[in-house]
Amino acid sequence: MTGASGAGKSSLLSMIYLARKPSAGRIRLFERDVTTLSRPETAMMRRKIGVVFQDFRLLDHLTALENVALPLKISGQRDEKVRRHVAELLAWVGLSEHLDSYPPTLSGGQKQRVAIARAVVGRPSLLIADEPTGNVDDRMAVRLLYLFEELNKLGTTIVIATHNESLVARFDHPVVRLVDGGVRVDRPRKGRA
Amino acid sequence: MMLFARRDVPLDSDASGRFLPWLVAIMVYLAALALISALTMSRAIGHWQEGLSGTLTIQIPPDQVVAKAKSAPDALDRVLDLLIATPGVREAKVMEPEEIERLLRPWLGAAASLAELPVPVLISVTFNPAAEPDFAALARAVAKISPDAVVDTHQAWLGKVRDLARTVQGIAILVVVLIAGCAVMIVAFATRMGLSVHGHVIELLHLIGARDSYVASQFQAHVLSFALRGGMIGLLLAVGTVFLAGEVLKGSEAMVLPELALQPLDWSVLLLLPVAVALVATLTARFTVLRTLARMP
Ligand SMILES: Nc1ncnc2c1ncn2[C@@H]1O[C@H](COP(=O)(O)OP(=O)(O)OP(=O)(O)O)[C@@H](O)[C@H]1O
Ligand SMILES: [Mg+2]
């Protein structure tokens, strides 16, 4: 999803990950009209959605490892295997040196990668990433997008909001453009994904 | 497991975490003292009642008792005869002047000499525990012998003491109820404050799929730990105070209260107090969180 700054990308995404309700219209997710969900149903649906927030929203008093393990803790997974799984994931995004670092001591790009690890750790059915590569160099950006592609192949639907047109051009996926309050969808040339 | 040991909502670092245990300590301390005074009071009544129920005292005015050498039986002799003939009486004892003096000294002072005072003759009567004496009939018979004699079954005095004790107990219960109310309000207030201070953390927990009860459990764990800590501190202080008060009162004369020592019942009530406070506090936190979150959109 692309669009100029202030076009409404974050706003639209926040409605999809159930942080806000649309003032008009309806949103259907997983065969449900999300405006009719009860609080417990909303919680259960959110567990199927992983979110990389534009401002990361890491908990500063928890280590990188604890931050990433949080979705698993909340959904009741608390065995020893979790630590290994989480550590591997952090190693994959290049943070094996920082398992026990606290977010305030991490760089913007490092925080972003912790946020991405937290969003994908629970194997969500839907992954929403708001500007997930804004703070990393191009090499890491491409690497992260490959991670997303891998997840996509495993069956996860992925929505990424970005300004980075060159990144959009580099991959061959449907593009939603927010322009002047309207939506334009560009299908991929090869009809992939 | 270490990975999950830490609380997601950093409540321990709040300023409230430092003063809340002390507030709980003070509340438990006051409640413990109130309960101990109520328990001691009811024990005192039981003690007095037990000591006095099988007894009565008869006072005969001094002018009706003739001095040592006498020809005919005086009022005292006739009353004693009557008592010996009364069924159920185990003992009828004329109190020695020295004993009466000892009893009166705290009120009259050492200087006063009983010889100059019209002190009545006292007969202390003890009944068999099984006997059900007819006090009224006995009083009538005594009145026939000596119209000015006073038959004291201690009932009036005991009644007054019982009223006093009930008042003290009522106040103690009121104090405990008020303290419980205070505890509920303080915990509810602190919980609401925690919810708003950590609003961003709670929002995040919700966004990654936490149920309200998960958020509530974070607050419950926090409140439980400070309530237990504060409760134990308050309990220790209360036990220390009772011990000190017992030591101080031990030396005092004319001790009417039973020994101010903690009995098994007191101990169980005292130990229950921090547990009860912790329970009330934890439930309050849970209820407050769930209610506050349910009102959120
Ligand atoms: N809570 C809000 N209340 C009212 N207006 C808002 C609110 N949040 C955002 N907006 C407005 O909505 C518009 C879209 O904001 P949004 O954050 O969705 O943009 P964006 O496309 O994500 O921009 P960027 O690329 O800079 O992140 C902006 O004009 C913004 O001022
Ligand atoms: Mg945005």
Coordinates of C-alpha atoms and ligand atoms in Angstrom, one line a residue:
Chain A
M1 CA 0.0 0.0 0.0
T2 CA 1.4 3.3 -1.0
G3 CA 0.3 6.9 -0.8
A4 CA 1.7 10.3 0.1
S5 CA 2.4 11.1 3.7
G6 CA -0.9 11.9 5.3
A7 CA -2.9 10.0 2.7
G8 CA -4.4 7.7 5.3
K9 CA -2.3 4.5 5.1
S10 CA -1.9 4.2 8.9
S11 CA -5.5 5.1 9.5
L12 CA -6.7 2.4 7.1
L13 CA -4.3 -0.2 8.6
S14 CA -5.4 0.6 12.2
M15 CA -8.9 -0.2 11.2
I16 CA -7.8 -3.5 9.8
Y17 CA -5.9 -4.5 12.9
L18 CA -8.9 -3.5 15.0
A19 CA -7.5 -0.6 16.8
R20 CA -10.1 1.8 15.4
K21 CA -13.6 1.5 14.1
P22 CA -14.7 2.9 10.8
S23 CA -17.1 5.8 11.2
A24 CA -18.8 4.6 8.1
G25 CA -18.7 1.5 6.0
R26 CA -17.8 -2.1 7.1
I27 CA -14.7 -4.2 7.4
R28 CA -14.8 -7.9 6.9
L29 CA -12.0 -10.0 8.2
F30 CA -11.9 -13.8 8.4
E31 CA -15.5 -14.0 7.3
R32 CA -16.7 -11.7 10.1
D33 CA -18.0 -8.1 10.1
V34 CA -15.5 -6.7 12.6
T35 CA -17.9 -4.0 13.9
T36 CA -20.1 -6.7 15.4
L37 CA -17.4 -8.5 17.4
S38 CA -17.6 -8.7 21.2
R39 CA -14.5 -7.8 23.3
P40 CA -13.4 -11.4 23.7
E41 CA -14.0 -12.1 20.1
T42 CA -12.0 -9.1 19.2
A43 CA -9.1 -10.3 21.3
M44 CA -9.2 -13.7 19.7
M45 CA -9.2 -12.2 16.2
R46 CA -6.3 -9.9 17.0
R47 CA -4.2 -13.0 17.8
K48 CA -4.5 -14.0 14.2
I49 CA -3.2 -10.6 13.1
G50 CA 0.5 -9.6 13.5
V51 CA 1.2 -5.8 13.4
V52 CA 4.4 -3.9 12.9
F53 CA 3.5 -0.4 14.1
Q54 CA 5.0 2.6 12.4
D55 CA 6.2 3.7 15.9
F56 CA 7.2 0.1 16.9
R57 CA 5.4 0.3 20.3
L58 CA 7.9 -1.9 22.1
L59 CA 7.7 -2.2 25.9
D60 CA 10.7 -0.4 27.2
H61 CA 10.9 -2.3 30.5
L62 CA 11.2 -5.7 28.7
T63 CA 14.2 -7.0 26.9
A64 CA 14.1 -7.7 23.1
L65 CA 13.6 -11.4 23.9
E66 CA 10.7 -10.7 26.3
N67 CA 9.1 -8.2 23.8
V68 CA 9.1 -10.7 21.0
A69 CA 7.8 -13.5 23.3
L70 CA 4.9 -11.4 24.5
P71 CA 2.3 -12.5 21.9
L72 CA 3.1 -16.1 22.8
K73 CA 2.8 -15.4 26.5
I74 CA -0.5 -13.7 26.0
S75 CA -1.9 -16.6 24.0
G76 CA -0.8 -19.0 26.8
Q77 CA 2.3 -20.5 25.3
R78 CA 4.8 -20.7 28.1
D79 CA 7.1 -23.6 27.6
E80 CA 10.9 -23.7 27.3
K81 CA 10.7 -24.2 23.5
V82 CA 9.5 -20.6 23.1
R83 CA 12.8 -19.1 24.2
R84 CA 14.7 -21.0 21.5
H85 CA 12.1 -20.1 18.9
V86 CA 12.2 -16.5 19.8
A87 CA 16.0 -16.4 20.0
E88 CA 16.2 -18.0 16.5
L89 CA 13.8 -15.4 15.1
L90 CA 15.8 -12.5 16.6
A91 CA 19.0 -14.1 15.2
W92 CA 17.4 -14.2 11.7
V93 CA 16.7 -10.4 11.8
G94 CA 20.3 -9.9 12.9
L95 CA 19.8 -9.3 16.6
S96 CA 21.4 -12.3 18.2
E97 CA 23.7 -9.9 20.0
H98 CA 20.8 -8.0 21.5
L99 CA 18.5 -10.6 23.0
D100 CA 18.7 -9.1 26.4
S101 CA 18.9 -5.4 25.3
Y102 CA 16.2 -3.0 26.3
P103 CA 14.5 -1.1 23.5
P104 CA 15.8 2.3 24.6
T105 CA 19.3 1.1 24.0
L106 CA 18.6 -0.1 20.5
S107 CA 18.9 1.9 17.3
G108 CA 15.8 2.8 15.2
G109 CA 16.5 0.0 12.8
Q110 CA 17.1 -2.5 15.5
K111 CA 13.9 -1.6 17.2
Q112 CA 12.1 -2.0 13.9
R113 CA 13.4 -5.5 13.6
V114 CA 12.4 -6.4 17.1
A115 CA 8.9 -5.1 16.2
I116 CA 8.9 -7.2 13.1
A117 CA 9.9 -10.3 15.0
R118 CA 7.1 -9.7 17.5
A119 CA 4.6 -9.3 14.7
V120 CA 5.5 -12.6 13.1
V121 CA 6.4 -14.8 16.1
G122 CA 2.8 -16.0 16.5
R123 CA 2.5 -17.2 12.9
P124 CA -0.4 -14.8 12.2
S125 CA -2.8 -15.4 9.3
L126 CA -2.7 -11.7 8.5
L127 CA 0.4 -9.5 8.9
I128 CA 0.1 -5.8 8.8
A129 CA 3.3 -3.8 8.6
D130 CA 3.2 0.0 8.6
E131 CA 6.4 1.3 7.0
P132 CA 8.4 -1.7 8.2
T133 CA 11.6 -0.8 6.4
G134 CA 11.7 2.9 7.0
N135 CA 14.7 2.8 9.4
V136 CA 16.9 0.1 7.9
D137 CA 19.3 0.2 5.0
D138 CA 18.3 -1.2 1.6
R139 CA 20.1 -4.5 2.1
M140 CA 18.2 -5.2 5.4
A141 CA 15.0 -3.9 3.8
V142 CA 15.2 -6.4 1.0
R143 CA 16.1 -9.1 3.5
L144 CA 13.0 -8.3 5.6
L145 CA 10.8 -8.3 2.6
Y146 CA 12.1 -11.7 1.7
L147 CA 11.1 -12.8 5.2
F148 CA 7.6 -11.5 4.5
E149 CA 7.6 -13.3 1.1
E150 CA 8.5 -16.6 2.9
L151 CA 5.6 -16.1 5.3
N152 CA 3.3 -15.2 2.4
K153 CA 4.2 -18.5 0.8
L154 CA 3.3 -20.3 4.0
G155 CA -0.2 -18.8 3.8
T156 CA 0.0 -15.5 5.6
T157 CA -1.7 -12.6 4.0
I158 CA 0.6 -9.5 4.2
V159 CA -0.3 -5.8 3.9
I160 CA 2.7 -3.5 3.9
A161 CA 2.4 0.3 3.8
T162 CA 5.4 2.1 2.4
H163 CA 6.6 5.3 0.7
N164 CA 9.4 3.5 -0.9
E165 CA 8.4 3.3 -4.5
S166 CA 11.7 1.5 -5.5
L167 CA 10.9 -1.2 -3.1
V168 CA 7.4 -1.5 -4.5
A169 CA 8.8 -1.7 -8.0
R170 CA 11.3 -4.4 -7.0
F171 CA 8.7 -6.9 -5.9
D172 CA 5.9 -8.1 -8.0
H173 CA 2.8 -7.8 -5.8
P174 CA -0.6 -6.1 -6.0
V175 CA -0.3 -2.4 -5.0
V176 CA -3.0 -0.4 -3.4
R177 CA -2.6 3.3 -3.9
L178 CA -4.3 5.9 -1.7
V179 CA -4.7 9.0 -3.8
D180 CA -6.9 11.9 -2.9
G181 CA -9.1 9.9 -0.6
G182 CA -9.6 7.2 -3.2
V183 CA -8.2 3.7 -3.7
R184 CA -6.5 2.4 -6.9
V185 CA -5.4 -1.2 -7.1
D186 CA -2.6 -2.2 -9.5
R187 CA -2.5 -5.9 -10.2
P188 CA 0.9 -7.5 -10.7
R189 CA 2.0 -8.0 -14.3
K190 CA 2.6 -11.7 -13.9
G191 CA -0.5 -12.2 -11.8
R192 CA 1.5 -13.6 -8.9
A193 CA 0.3 -13.8 -5.3
Chain B
M1 CA 10.5 -19.7 33.5
M2 CA 12.5 -16.5 33.5
L3 CA 11.3 -15.4 30.1
F4 CA 7.7 -14.9 31.4
A5 CA 8.5 -14.0 35.0
R6 CA 8.3 -10.2 34.5
R7 CA 5.0 -8.4 34.5
D8 CA 4.1 -6.7 31.2
V9 CA 2.6 -3.7 33.0
P10 CA 5.4 -2.2 34.9
L11 CA 3.4 -1.4 38.0
D12 CA 6.2 -2.1 40.5
S13 CA 8.1 1.0 39.3
D14 CA 5.1 3.3 40.1
A15 CA 5.3 5.7 43.0
S16 CA 2.1 4.0 44.3
G17 CA 4.1 0.8 44.7
R18 CA 6.1 2.4 47.5
F19 CA 3.4 3.9 49.7
L20 CA 0.6 1.3 49.2
P21 CA 2.3 -1.4 51.3
W22 CA 2.5 1.0 54.1
L23 CA -1.1 2.1 53.8
V24 CA -2.1 -1.6 53.9
A25 CA 0.2 -2.0 56.9
I26 CA -1.5 0.8 58.8
M27 CA -4.9 -0.5 58.0
V28 CA -4.1 -4.0 59.0
Y29 CA -2.5 -2.7 62.2
L30 CA -5.6 -0.7 63.2
A31 CA -8.0 -3.5 62.3
A32 CA -5.9 -6.0 64.3
L33 CA -5.9 -3.8 67.4
A34 CA -9.7 -3.2 67.1
L35 CA -10.3 -7.0 66.8
I36 CA -8.0 -7.8 69.7
S37 CA -9.7 -5.3 71.9
A38 CA -13.1 -6.8 71.0
L39 CA -11.9 -10.4 71.6
T40 CA -10.2 -9.4 74.9
M41 CA -13.4 -7.7 76.0
S42 CA -15.6 -10.7 75.3
R43 CA -13.0 -12.9 77.1
A44 CA -13.1 -10.5 80.1
I45 CA -16.9 -10.7 80.3
G46 CA -16.8 -14.5 80.1
H47 CA -14.2 -14.4 82.8
W48 CA -16.2 -12.1 85.1
Q49 CA -19.4 -13.9 84.5
E50 CA -17.8 -17.3 85.3
G51 CA -16.3 -15.9 88.4
L52 CA -19.5 -14.2 89.6
S53 CA -22.4 -16.4 88.4
G54 CA -22.2 -18.9 91.3
T55 CA -21.7 -16.2 94.0
L56 CA -23.5 -13.5 95.8
T57 CA -22.6 -11.0 98.4
I58 CA -24.7 -10.0 101.4
Q59 CA -24.0 -6.7 103.2
I60 CA -25.2 -6.3 106.7
P61 CA -25.1 -2.8 108.2
P62 CA -22.5 -2.6 111.0
D63 CA -24.9 -1.4 113.6
Q64 CA -26.8 -4.7 113.4
V65 CA -23.8 -6.7 114.2
V66 CA -22.9 -6.8 117.8
A67 CA -19.3 -6.8 118.9
K68 CA -17.4 -9.8 119.9
A69 CA -18.9 -10.8 123.2
K70 CA -22.6 -11.3 122.9
S71 CA -25.4 -13.2 124.6
A72 CA -28.0 -13.6 121.9
P73 CA -27.4 -14.3 118.2
D74 CA -27.3 -11.1 116.2
A75 CA -28.4 -10.5 112.6
L76 CA -25.1 -11.9 111.2
D77 CA -25.5 -15.2 113.0
R78 CA -29.1 -15.5 111.9
V79 CA -28.2 -14.8 108.3
L80 CA -25.4 -17.3 108.4
D81 CA -27.8 -19.9 109.9
L82 CA -30.3 -19.1 107.1
L83 CA -27.6 -19.6 104.5
I84 CA -26.4 -22.9 105.9
A85 CA -30.0 -24.1 105.7
T86 CA -30.4 -22.9 102.1
P87 CA -30.0 -25.8 99.6
G88 CA -27.2 -25.4 97.1
V89 CA -25.0 -23.2 99.2
R90 CA -21.5 -24.5 99.3
E91 CA -19.8 -21.9 101.4
A92 CA -20.8 -18.8 103.3
K93 CA -17.8 -16.8 104.5
V94 CA -17.7 -13.7 106.5
M95 CA -14.9 -11.5 105.0
E96 CA -12.2 -10.6 107.4
P97 CA -11.7 -6.9 108.0
E98 CA -8.1 -7.2 106.6
E99 CA -9.5 -8.5 103.4
I100 CA -12.1 -5.7 103.1
E101 CA -9.4 -3.2 103.8
R102 CA -7.3 -4.6 101.1
L103 CA -10.2 -4.3 98.6
L104 CA -10.9 -0.8 99.7
R105 CA -7.4 0.5 99.9
P106 CA -7.1 1.5 96.2
W107 CA -10.2 3.8 96.7
L108 CA -9.6 5.1 100.1
G109 CA -5.9 5.3 100.3
A110 CA -3.5 3.7 102.9
A111 CA -4.1 6.4 105.5
A112 CA -7.7 5.7 106.1
S113 CA -8.4 3.3 109.0
L114 CA -11.4 1.1 108.7
A115 CA -12.0 1.2 112.4
E116 CA -13.3 4.8 112.0
L117 CA -15.6 4.0 109.1
P118 CA -19.0 2.3 109.1
V119 CA -17.9 -0.5 106.9
P120 CA -20.6 -3.2 106.5
V121 CA -20.0 -6.8 107.2
L122 CA -19.7 -8.7 104.0
I123 CA -20.7 -12.4 103.6
S124 CA -19.5 -14.0 100.5
V125 CA -21.7 -16.9 99.4
T126 CA -20.7 -19.5 96.9
F127 CA -23.2 -21.9 95.4
N128 CA -22.6 -25.4 94.1
P129 CA -22.2 -25.1 90.3
A130 CA -25.2 -27.3 89.7
A131 CA -27.5 -25.5 92.1
E132 CA -30.1 -23.1 90.7
P133 CA -30.7 -21.0 93.8
D134 CA -33.8 -18.9 94.1
F135 CA -32.1 -15.5 94.7
A136 CA -35.4 -13.7 95.2
A137 CA -36.6 -16.0 98.0
L138 CA -33.3 -15.8 99.7
A139 CA -33.3 -12.0 99.5
R140 CA -36.8 -11.9 101.1
A141 CA -35.7 -14.2 103.9
V142 CA -32.6 -12.1 104.5
A143 CA -34.8 -8.9 104.5
K144 CA -37.0 -10.5 107.3
I145 CA -33.9 -10.8 109.5
S146 CA -32.3 -7.5 108.6
P147 CA -34.3 -5.1 106.6
D148 CA -31.3 -3.0 105.7
A149 CA -29.2 -5.9 104.5
V150 CA -28.3 -5.8 100.8
V151 CA -28.2 -9.0 98.7
D152 CA -26.1 -8.4 95.7
T153 CA -26.2 -11.0 93.0
H154 CA -23.8 -8.8 90.8
Q155 CA -26.4 -9.0 88.0
A156 CA -26.8 -5.3 87.7
W157 CA -23.1 -4.7 87.6
L158 CA -22.5 -7.5 85.2
G159 CA -25.3 -6.1 83.0
K160 CA -23.6 -2.7 82.8
V161 CA -20.2 -4.3 82.1
R162 CA -21.8 -6.4 79.4
D163 CA -23.3 -3.2 77.8
L164 CA -19.9 -1.6 77.9
A165 CA -18.3 -4.6 76.3
R166 CA -21.0 -4.8 73.6
T167 CA -20.4 -1.1 72.8
V168 CA -16.6 -1.7 72.5
Q169 CA -17.2 -4.7 70.3
G170 CA -19.7 -2.8 68.1
I171 CA -17.2 0.0 67.7
A172 CA -14.4 -2.5 66.9
I173 CA -16.6 -4.1 64.2
L174 CA -17.4 -0.7 62.8
V175 CA -13.7 0.2 62.7
V176 CA -12.9 -3.1 60.8
V177 CA -15.8 -2.5 58.3
L178 CA -14.6 1.1 57.7
I179 CA -11.0 -0.1 57.2
A180 CA -12.2 -2.7 54.8
G181 CA -14.1 0.1 52.9
C182 CA -11.0 2.2 52.9
A183 CA -8.9 -0.7 51.5
V184 CA -11.4 -1.2 48.7
M185 CA -11.4 2.5 47.8
I186 CA -7.6 2.9 47.9
V187 CA -7.0 -0.2 45.8
A188 CA -9.7 0.8 43.3
F189 CA -8.2 4.3 43.1
A190 CA -4.6 3.0 42.7
T191 CA -5.8 0.5 40.1
R192 CA -7.5 3.2 38.1
M193 CA -4.4 5.3 38.3
G194 CA -2.3 2.4 37.1
L195 CA -4.7 1.8 34.2
S196 CA -4.3 5.4 33.1
V197 CA -0.6 5.8 33.7
H198 CA 0.1 2.6 31.7
G199 CA -2.6 3.2 29.2
H200 CA -0.2 2.8 26.2
V201 CA 1.1 -0.6 27.5
I202 CA -2.5 -1.8 28.1
E203 CA -3.5 -0.7 24.6
L204 CA -0.6 -2.6 23.1
L205 CA -1.4 -5.7 25.1
H206 CA -4.9 -5.5 23.8
L207 CA -3.7 -5.0 20.2
I208 CA -1.6 -8.2 20.4
G209 CA -4.6 -10.1 21.6
A210 CA -4.7 -9.9 25.4
R211 CA -8.1 -10.4 26.9
D212 CA -9.3 -8.1 29.7
S213 CA -8.7 -10.8 32.2
Y214 CA -5.1 -11.0 31.2
V215 CA -4.6 -7.3 31.9
A216 CA -6.5 -7.8 35.2
S217 CA -4.2 -10.6 36.2
Q218 CA -1.3 -8.2 35.9
F219 CA -2.9 -5.9 38.3
Q220 CA -4.0 -8.7 40.6
A221 CA -0.5 -10.0 40.9
H222 CA 0.8 -6.6 41.8
V223 CA -1.9 -5.8 44.3
L224 CA -1.6 -9.3 45.9
S225 CA 2.1 -8.8 46.4
F226 CA 1.9 -5.4 48.0
A227 CA -1.2 -6.3 50.1
L228 CA 0.6 -9.4 51.5
R229 CA 3.7 -7.4 52.2
G230 CA 1.8 -4.6 53.9
G231 CA -0.4 -7.0 55.7
M232 CA 2.5 -8.8 57.3
I233 CA 4.2 -5.6 58.3
G234 CA 0.9 -4.4 59.9
L235 CA 0.5 -7.7 61.7
L236 CA 4.0 -7.7 63.1
L237 CA 3.4 -4.2 64.4
A238 CA 0.1 -5.1 66.0
V239 CA 1.6 -8.2 67.7
G240 CA 4.4 -6.1 69.0
T241 CA 2.0 -3.5 70.3
V242 CA -0.1 -6.1 72.1
F243 CA 3.0 -7.7 73.6
L244 CA 4.3 -4.3 74.9
A245 CA 0.8 -3.4 76.2
G246 CA 0.6 -6.7 78.0
E247 CA 4.0 -6.1 79.6
V248 CA 3.1 -2.7 80.7
L249 CA -0.3 -3.7 82.2
K250 CA 1.2 -6.8 83.9
G251 CA 2.7 -4.5 86.6
S252 CA -0.4 -2.5 87.2
E253 CA -2.5 -3.1 90.4
A254 CA -6.2 -3.8 90.6
M255 CA -6.1 -5.6 87.3
V256 CA -9.7 -6.2 86.3
L257 CA -8.9 -7.4 82.7
P258 CA -7.8 -10.9 82.1
E259 CA -4.2 -11.1 81.0
L260 CA -3.6 -9.3 77.8
A261 CA -2.0 -12.3 76.1
L262 CA -2.8 -13.6 72.6
Q263 CA -5.0 -16.7 72.7
P264 CA -5.2 -19.3 69.9
L265 CA -8.4 -17.6 68.6
D266 CA -6.7 -14.3 68.5
W267 CA -3.8 -15.7 66.6
S268 CA -6.1 -17.3 64.0
V269 CA -8.0 -14.0 63.6
L270 CA -4.8 -12.1 63.3
L271 CA -3.2 -14.4 60.8
L272 CA -6.5 -14.3 58.8
L273 CA -6.4 -10.5 58.6
P274 CA -3.6 -10.1 56.1
V275 CA -5.0 -12.9 54.0
A276 CA -8.4 -11.3 54.1
V277 CA -7.0 -7.9 53.1
A278 CA -5.0 -9.5 50.3
L279 CA -8.1 -11.3 49.1
V280 CA -10.3 -8.1 49.2
A281 CA -7.6 -6.1 47.5
T282 CA -7.0 -8.6 44.7
L283 CA -10.7 -8.9 44.0
T284 CA -11.1 -5.2 44.0
A285 CA -8.3 -4.8 41.5
R286 CA -9.7 -7.4 39.3
F287 CA -13.2 -5.9 39.4
T288 CA -11.9 -2.4 38.8
V289 CA -9.8 -3.4 35.8
L290 CA -12.6 -5.5 34.2
R291 CA -15.2 -2.8 34.8
T292 CA -12.9 0.0 33.5
L293 CA -11.9 -1.9 30.4
A294 CA -15.4 -3.0 29.6
R295 CA -16.4 0.7 29.4
M296 CA -13.7 1.3 26.9
P297 CA -14.7 1.3 23.2
Ligands
LIG1 N1 -6.8 10.4 15.4 C1 -6.9 11.2 14.4 N2 -7.9 12.0 14.4 C2 -8.1 12.9 13.3 N3 -7.3 12.9 12.2 C3 -6.3 12.0 12.2 C4 -6.0 11.1 13.3 N4 -5.0 10.4 12.9 C5 -4.6 10.8 11.7 N5 -5.4 11.8 11.3 C6 -5.2 12.4 10.0 O1 -5.6 11.5 9.0 C7 -4.7 11.7 7.9 C8 -4.1 10.4 7.5 O2 -3.1 10.1 8.6 P1 -2.3 8.8 8.5 O3 -1.5 8.7 9.7 O4 -3.2 7.6 8.2 O5 -1.4 9.0 7.2 P2 -0.3 8.1 6.6 O6 -0.7 7.8 5.2 O7 0.0 6.9 7.4 O8 1.0 9.1 6.6 P3 2.5 8.7 6.8 O9 3.0 8.1 5.5 O10 3.2 10.0 7.1 O11 2.6 7.7 7.9 C9 -3.7 12.8 8.3 O12 -4.2 14.0 7.6 C10 -3.8 12.9 9.8 O13 -3.7 14.3 10.1
MG2 MG 1.5 6.3 8.6

